[in-house]
Amino acid sequence: MAEIKAQASPHVHEHPLVMPEADVSGDKPRKPKRVASLDIFRGLTVALMVLVDDAGGEWPMIGHAPWNGCNLADFVMPFFLFIVGMAIPLALKRIPDRFEAIKKVILRTLKLLFWGLLLQGGYSHDLDKLSYGVDMKMIRWCGILQRIALAYLVVALVEIFTKSPQFNDEISSSFSIFRKYCWHWLFGASVVTVYLAILYGIHVPDWQFAVQDKDKPNYGKVFRVTCGTRGNLDPPCNAVGYIDREVLGINHMYQHPAWKRSKDCNVNSPYEGVMRNDAPAWCYAPFEPEGVLSSISAILSTIIGVHCGHVLLHFENHSTRLKHWVLMGLSLLILGIILHFTNAIPLNKQLYTLSYVCVTAGAAAMVFSAFYVLVDVWGLLFPFLPLKWIGMNAMIVYVMAAEGIFAAFINGWYYNDPHNNLIYWIQKHVFIGVWHSKRVGILLYVIFAEILFWGVVAGILHWLGIYWKL
């Protein structure tokens, strides 16, 4: 399904991002050079995913917010979607034939869905269980790659069917680029309208569920949750969860939602721990953070990314590009913060609210702009090389590090006891033992033995011209 290819040159990549250089003193234009900032931003996002997944248990302030709010981990998904959006016009510009473009988009979508189900459907278990396989009545249908696949498919098709045959027509100002791609924004407005209409308009009835985790003391116990309301954004009675229970089925949803670390549910909040004796019934329920309705809202993050990609293609001047990205980023940040702190629409990653879209997309535009200035304008590439290498081979690092496939393989080789393996030895004696702190040791282990390690591996693969493409 995926392809691992050796390129003729280590500098060739599937989606070259070009930055035309100015014609100086009447000379012919130089060969376009690669915009490295997007690779670095992609690498940063993968690195953040590894960091928050593997160190978030010891540092809950960087893990997902239990419900309302926005921690470091909550920026990962929208950053991915923004990056996917930026890459769409850059990739499709090289495929003028509409039928060929549609075929490539559909094929890539199917590959993303396949790997998403394999990696997050439940087939691979956590590192300590040393087991595999999933009961099909409990498979998780949604996940990170599945959401990316949906957003990519929808937005790429919009790009294909609304693309003008005259690429450079009427692009002379920031306003004209909005006018040229007005169909993208009309589609985005329609997405927001549908999402808000369902979120605030649908009636959420009472519901019940049985605990399916055989390792839990409440296994098999049936809980009932009282709702009978509409427009509620609290954990038990929101339309996002209701749609997922009806469409996906409650057994096919994520069994360990972040809300289980909330004060209502957990005695050790915000850390993971024992459930409170008086915890409400919904604390034991599953919830899908990458579900149906929230994925519809997530499409808007990709549309904003596509717009920033259009800016990169149509404007050649650094200052013009940066002015557009920064103004848009600041505007989105301010709008999202106002919506949140006026209690109009709270920041919530689980529901993928409009304020959350604005804040995270605005942050993505600002972070990308910062990398663009540092790397593509000022030429400070060397400090960011590990991130660039990770970004150019993001799928390998995502599978091996973020999804823990490599660590699971290493854990499979142990002496006498499953916990007596190389990874646990390195954590205990090289990091935790030296610092005499589990929290600090785990954080440093993730930074150096995971992120930096895979940065070096990705650099070697880049030097060999080997990339894993979807």
XYZ file of C-alpha atoms in Angstrom:
470
model
C 0.000 0.000 0.000
C 2.737 2.450 0.918
C 5.848 2.898 -1.129
C 9.418 3.075 0.100
C 11.518 4.361 -2.753
C 15.136 5.246 -3.306
C 15.369 8.456 -5.273
C 18.011 9.226 -7.863
C 19.033 12.216 -5.787
C 18.711 12.623 -2.026
C 17.272 16.092 -2.587
C 14.240 14.919 -4.583
C 10.958 14.684 -2.715
C 7.408 13.815 -3.707
C 6.039 17.316 -3.279
C 8.793 19.808 -4.050
C 7.881 23.179 -2.631
C 9.457 25.804 -4.826
C 10.275 29.399 -4.068
C 11.092 31.471 -7.173
C 14.005 33.782 -6.713
C 14.050 37.331 -7.990
C 15.562 38.140 -11.352
C 18.601 40.268 -10.529
C 20.223 42.666 -13.002
C 18.519 41.140 -16.017
C 20.037 37.709 -15.411
C 17.977 34.614 -16.097
C 15.991 33.369 -13.089
C 17.939 30.984 -10.958
C 16.792 27.438 -10.420
C 13.887 27.455 -7.936
C 14.946 26.338 -4.506
C 13.008 24.261 -2.031
C 10.944 25.921 0.708
C 12.333 24.025 3.682
C 10.051 25.626 6.264
C 7.096 23.368 5.449
C 9.216 20.236 5.904
C 10.493 21.619 9.209
C 6.967 22.458 10.361
C 5.844 18.919 9.486
C 8.835 17.509 11.354
C 8.055 19.665 14.391
C 4.470 18.398 14.417
C 5.564 14.744 14.311
C 8.097 15.454 17.067
C 5.393 17.114 19.176
C 3.194 14.047 18.742
C 5.973 11.778 20.020
C 6.646 14.164 22.916
C 3.075 14.507 24.147
C 2.211 10.837 23.638
C 5.226 9.440 25.475
C 5.879 12.162 28.064
C 2.318 13.417 28.573
C 1.627 10.866 31.305
C 4.333 12.391 33.494
C 3.712 15.952 32.290
C -0.101 16.294 31.980
C 0.171 20.013 31.216
C 1.447 19.087 27.743
C -1.064 16.253 27.234
C -4.575 16.694 25.880
C -6.859 18.929 27.908
C -9.424 16.700 29.675
C -12.244 18.772 28.142
C -12.329 22.555 27.582
C -8.993 24.284 27.095
C -6.011 23.837 24.825
C -2.729 22.191 25.858
C 0.331 21.509 23.719
C -0.994 18.117 22.540
C -4.157 19.767 21.238
C -2.191 21.614 18.547
C -0.876 18.447 16.892
C -3.939 17.379 14.890
C -4.810 20.846 13.504
C -1.139 21.421 12.631
C -1.195 18.205 10.589
C -4.381 19.297 8.818
C -2.972 22.766 8.117
C 0.185 21.208 6.621
C -1.870 18.815 4.492
C -3.844 21.813 3.250
C -0.725 23.776 2.340
C 0.630 20.828 0.355
C -2.548 20.294 -1.710
C -2.186 23.223 -4.183
C 1.564 22.649 -4.366
C 1.068 19.015 -5.377
C -1.951 19.418 -7.654
C -0.304 22.285 -9.562
C 1.972 19.669 -11.126
C -0.977 17.523 -12.309
C -2.926 19.547 -14.904
C -5.097 16.599 -15.975
C -8.222 16.568 -13.774
C -8.905 12.836 -14.068
C -5.309 11.967 -13.178
C -5.457 14.305 -10.166
C -8.695 12.731 -8.907
C -7.216 9.250 -9.270
C -4.131 10.195 -7.249
C -6.223 11.838 -4.536
C -8.503 8.806 -4.157
C -5.574 6.384 -4.098
C -3.780 8.389 -1.413
C -6.986 8.588 0.620
C -7.368 4.797 0.531
C -3.754 4.360 1.657
C -4.284 6.734 4.586
C -7.442 4.868 5.612
C -5.663 1.512 5.446
C -2.756 2.609 7.624
C -5.092 4.427 10.006
C -7.162 1.300 10.639
C -4.071 -0.859 10.995
C -2.278 1.466 13.411
C -5.178 2.835 15.463
C -7.974 0.340 14.955
C -6.748 -1.765 17.866
C -4.732 -4.391 15.986
C -1.510 -3.195 17.644
C -1.658 -3.178 21.443
C 0.339 -1.082 23.882
C 4.035 -1.777 24.393
C 3.698 -3.906 27.533
C 1.107 -6.384 26.269
C 3.330 -7.858 23.534
C 0.261 -8.985 21.638
C -1.654 -8.130 18.527
C -5.085 -8.673 17.006
C -8.438 -6.960 17.369
C -11.961 -8.219 17.909
C -13.885 -6.838 14.939
C -16.860 -6.011 17.151
C -14.539 -3.625 19.045
C -12.403 -2.198 16.222
C -11.957 1.571 16.322
C -13.021 3.004 12.960
C -11.688 6.532 13.452
C -8.237 7.901 14.165
C -5.624 10.469 13.191
C -4.886 9.187 9.682
C -8.569 8.576 8.983
C -9.382 12.199 9.826
C -6.502 13.399 7.671
C -7.777 11.164 4.853
C -11.295 12.655 5.025
C -10.089 16.264 5.131
C -7.574 15.630 2.361
C -10.129 13.948 0.094
C -12.793 16.630 0.486
C -10.511 19.667 0.210
C -8.408 18.215 -2.611
C -11.563 17.549 -4.660
C -12.728 21.110 -4.022
C -9.325 22.340 -5.225
C -9.498 20.169 -8.350
C -13.029 21.106 -9.403
C -12.702 24.838 -8.717
C -9.188 25.359 -10.094
C -8.983 27.997 -12.808
C -7.134 27.086 -16.026
C -5.352 30.453 -15.849
C -3.090 30.043 -12.818
C -1.865 33.626 -12.462
C -5.004 35.536 -13.443
C -6.072 38.529 -11.367
C -3.747 37.945 -8.411
C -2.418 41.373 -7.549
C -3.465 41.851 -3.919
C -4.541 40.026 -0.792
C -8.162 40.717 -1.653
C -7.879 39.272 -5.144
C -6.600 35.939 -3.862
C -9.693 35.630 -1.667
C -11.820 36.485 -4.691
C -10.059 33.957 -6.934
C -10.628 31.154 -4.434
C -14.027 32.294 -3.201
C -15.474 28.789 -3.693
C -13.094 27.427 -1.071
C -14.352 29.942 1.472
C -17.983 29.389 0.540
C -17.445 25.686 1.043
C -15.732 26.407 4.373
C -18.658 28.575 5.458
C -21.047 25.757 4.537
C -18.995 23.318 6.633
C -19.149 25.631 9.657
C -22.892 26.186 9.185
C -23.655 22.464 9.021
C -21.438 21.732 12.012
C -22.933 24.470 14.207
C -26.494 23.604 13.171
C -26.009 19.977 14.241
C -23.969 20.817 17.358
C -26.541 23.245 18.750
C -29.707 22.029 17.083
C -29.897 18.250 17.439
C -31.692 16.702 20.411
C -29.507 14.353 22.496
C -31.577 11.656 24.242
C -30.658 9.552 27.276
C -28.223 6.741 26.539
C -26.603 3.742 28.162
C -23.519 1.607 27.745
C -21.746 -1.426 29.206
C -18.070 -1.328 30.240
C -16.149 -3.448 27.725
C -12.625 -3.355 29.210
C -12.017 -6.771 30.795
C -9.241 -5.311 32.967
C -11.619 -2.902 34.703
C -13.495 -3.812 37.921
C -16.756 -2.566 36.358
C -16.459 -4.906 33.349
C -19.906 -5.759 32.042
C -21.674 -3.209 34.249
C -24.333 -1.144 32.472
C -24.433 2.613 33.089
C -27.205 5.011 32.101
C -26.608 8.682 31.265
C -29.491 11.167 31.492
C -29.552 13.887 28.828
C -32.738 14.905 26.996
C -31.282 18.226 25.875
C -29.912 20.126 22.888
C -27.041 22.574 22.435
C -25.125 21.137 25.394
C -21.317 21.111 25.125
C -20.582 19.164 28.316
C -19.014 15.671 28.095
C -22.110 13.466 28.518
C -24.749 15.213 26.396
C -23.121 16.859 23.363
C -24.197 16.195 19.785
C -20.676 15.104 18.753
C -20.773 12.058 21.028
C -24.397 11.330 20.144
C -23.692 11.263 16.387
C -20.713 8.947 16.919
C -22.702 6.551 19.099
C -25.408 6.377 16.450
C -23.171 6.184 13.364
C -20.083 4.326 14.589
C -21.529 2.345 17.474
C -20.335 2.858 21.038
C -18.070 -0.222 20.963
C -16.131 1.238 18.008
C -15.195 4.468 19.762
C -12.011 5.390 21.638
C -12.037 3.622 25.001
C -9.612 5.942 26.845
C -10.781 9.543 26.267
C -8.944 12.437 27.879
C -12.006 13.322 29.994
C -11.174 10.362 32.288
C -8.393 12.570 33.731
C -10.844 15.364 34.622
C -11.601 16.383 38.215
C -15.113 14.954 37.917
C -13.718 11.515 37.148
C -10.239 11.031 38.581
C -8.809 11.356 42.075
C -5.351 12.149 40.644
C -6.505 14.725 38.068
C -4.892 15.884 35.825
C -2.766 12.716 36.062
C -4.125 9.308 35.201
C -5.262 7.309 38.210
C -8.136 5.739 40.079
C -11.705 6.780 39.343
C -13.531 8.715 42.039
C -16.105 6.746 44.026
C -18.707 9.374 43.155
C -17.666 9.688 39.497
C -20.666 10.222 37.197
C -21.613 7.428 34.789
C -20.205 9.136 31.686
C -16.683 8.968 33.145
C -16.616 5.245 32.314
C -17.881 5.709 28.744
C -15.868 5.797 25.518
C -15.677 8.951 23.405
C -14.284 9.393 19.902
C -12.000 12.467 19.613
C -11.690 11.900 15.840
C -15.361 11.198 15.210
C -17.841 12.044 12.465
C -19.160 15.513 13.357
C -15.845 16.804 14.720
C -14.119 15.631 11.516
C -16.544 17.742 9.493
C -15.438 20.779 11.488
C -11.788 19.745 11.067
C -12.090 20.233 7.301
C -11.934 23.987 7.955
C -8.370 23.647 9.312
C -7.341 22.125 5.982
C -9.102 24.844 3.966
C -7.151 27.501 5.867
C -3.955 25.587 5.105
C -4.875 25.456 1.399
C -5.276 29.224 1.385
C -1.792 29.676 2.855
C -0.500 27.326 0.153
C -2.117 29.524 -2.499
C -0.345 32.536 -1.012
C 2.961 30.690 -1.329
C 2.281 29.920 -4.987
C 0.889 33.248 -6.165
C 3.098 35.764 -4.319
C 6.853 35.686 -4.857
C 7.813 38.464 -2.463
C 8.765 37.392 1.079
C 7.192 40.400 2.759
C 3.898 40.000 0.884
C 3.627 36.348 1.856
C 4.506 37.016 5.482
C 2.147 39.963 5.770
C -0.729 37.798 4.530
C 0.082 34.805 6.765
C 0.722 36.852 9.903
C -2.393 39.012 9.533
C -4.530 35.934 8.960
C -2.892 34.095 11.859
C -3.363 36.979 14.284
C -6.971 37.518 13.184
C -7.827 33.857 13.727
C -6.078 33.790 17.107
C -7.912 36.896 18.316
C -11.280 35.620 17.083
C -10.807 32.225 18.736
C -9.679 33.724 22.046
C -12.659 36.117 22.085
C -15.089 33.253 21.405
C -13.548 31.240 24.236
C -13.237 33.869 26.948
C -16.671 35.341 26.298
C -18.046 31.800 26.792
C -19.666 31.986 23.375
C -17.871 28.873 22.066
C -15.255 27.237 24.310
C -11.939 25.892 23.077
C -12.436 22.136 22.859
C -10.376 19.668 20.863
C -12.741 16.747 21.516
C -15.642 18.652 19.914
C -13.385 20.520 17.439
C -15.237 23.750 18.121
C -15.020 26.858 15.937
C -12.921 28.707 18.524
C -10.528 25.743 18.585
C -10.237 25.822 14.787
C -9.460 29.545 14.864
C -6.854 29.395 17.628
C -5.009 26.342 16.299
C -5.104 27.413 12.634
C -3.947 30.889 13.641
C -1.120 29.368 15.659
C -0.191 27.153 12.694
C 0.052 30.180 10.398
C 2.229 32.015 12.932
C 4.552 29.051 13.577
C 4.976 28.399 9.871
C 5.685 32.108 9.290
C 8.384 32.014 11.979
C 10.067 29.013 10.331
C 9.752 30.685 6.931
C 11.593 33.776 8.197
C 14.303 31.827 10.015
C 14.983 29.249 7.308
C 13.835 30.454 3.887
C 14.525 34.157 4.383
C 17.479 34.247 6.795
C 18.935 30.864 5.784
C 19.237 29.430 9.324
C 18.679 25.820 8.247
C 21.380 23.951 10.188
C 19.761 24.085 13.691
C 16.548 22.640 12.237
C 18.039 19.833 10.138
C 16.704 16.987 12.355
C 13.186 18.422 12.055
C 13.620 18.837 8.296
C 14.694 15.211 7.939
C 11.774 14.022 10.054
C 9.407 16.141 7.966
C 10.697 14.644 4.728
C 10.146 11.110 6.059
C 7.220 11.843 8.337
C 5.390 8.554 7.708
C 8.307 6.402 8.846
C 8.788 8.410 12.040
C 5.039 8.507 12.696
C 4.691 4.722 12.382
C 7.894 3.731 14.143
C 8.002 6.359 16.901
C 4.589 7.993 17.404
C 2.706 4.706 17.010
C 5.389 2.786 18.926
C 5.997 0.028 16.375
C 9.780 0.139 16.781
C 9.559 0.265 20.588
C 7.146 -2.681 20.556
C 9.632 -4.643 18.449
C 12.480 -3.884 20.873
C 10.258 -4.751 23.859
C 9.648 -8.132 22.284
C 13.249 -9.098 23.053
C 13.540 -9.451 26.827
C 15.361 -11.557 29.424
C 13.249 -13.594 31.860
C 10.632 -10.842 32.326
C 8.892 -8.609 29.719
C 9.987 -5.512 31.649
C 13.616 -6.601 31.497
C 14.364 -5.230 28.037
C 16.590 -2.648 26.398
C 14.107 0.242 26.455
C 13.316 -0.094 30.165
C 17.031 -0.499 30.959
C 17.914 2.697 29.067
C 15.081 4.635 30.727
C 15.988 3.427 34.216
C 19.787 3.601 34.162
C 20.642 6.261 31.558
C 17.895 8.815 32.175
C 15.802 8.258 35.321
C 18.719 6.970 37.416
C 21.031 9.824 36.486
C 18.478 12.548 37.246
C 16.848 10.722 40.177
C 13.495 11.817 38.804
C 11.074 9.767 36.743
C 9.412 12.889 35.306
C 12.657 14.497 34.152
C 14.114 11.168 33.041
C 11.145 10.263 30.861
C 11.108 13.754 29.309
C 14.804 13.565 28.422
C 14.420 9.997 27.170
C 11.677 11.081 24.767
C 13.675 14.093 23.540
C 17.010 12.340 23.020
C 16.308 8.600 22.661
C 13.191 9.035 20.539
C 12.902 12.403 18.766
C 16.603 13.077 18.203
C 17.265 9.391 17.460
C 14.630 9.327 14.736
C 15.860 12.658 13.447
C 19.258 11.057 12.851
C 17.677 7.954 11.290
C 15.584 10.157 8.994
C 18.753 12.071 8.087
C 20.503 8.862 7.080
C 17.495 7.845 4.968
C 17.502 11.300 3.377
C 21.208 10.945 2.572
C 20.435 7.574 0.952
C 17.490 9.075 -0.940
C 14.938 6.756 0.696
C 11.446 8.052 1.488
C 8.200 6.373 2.523
C 5.418 7.854 0.408
C 1.677 7.552 0.645
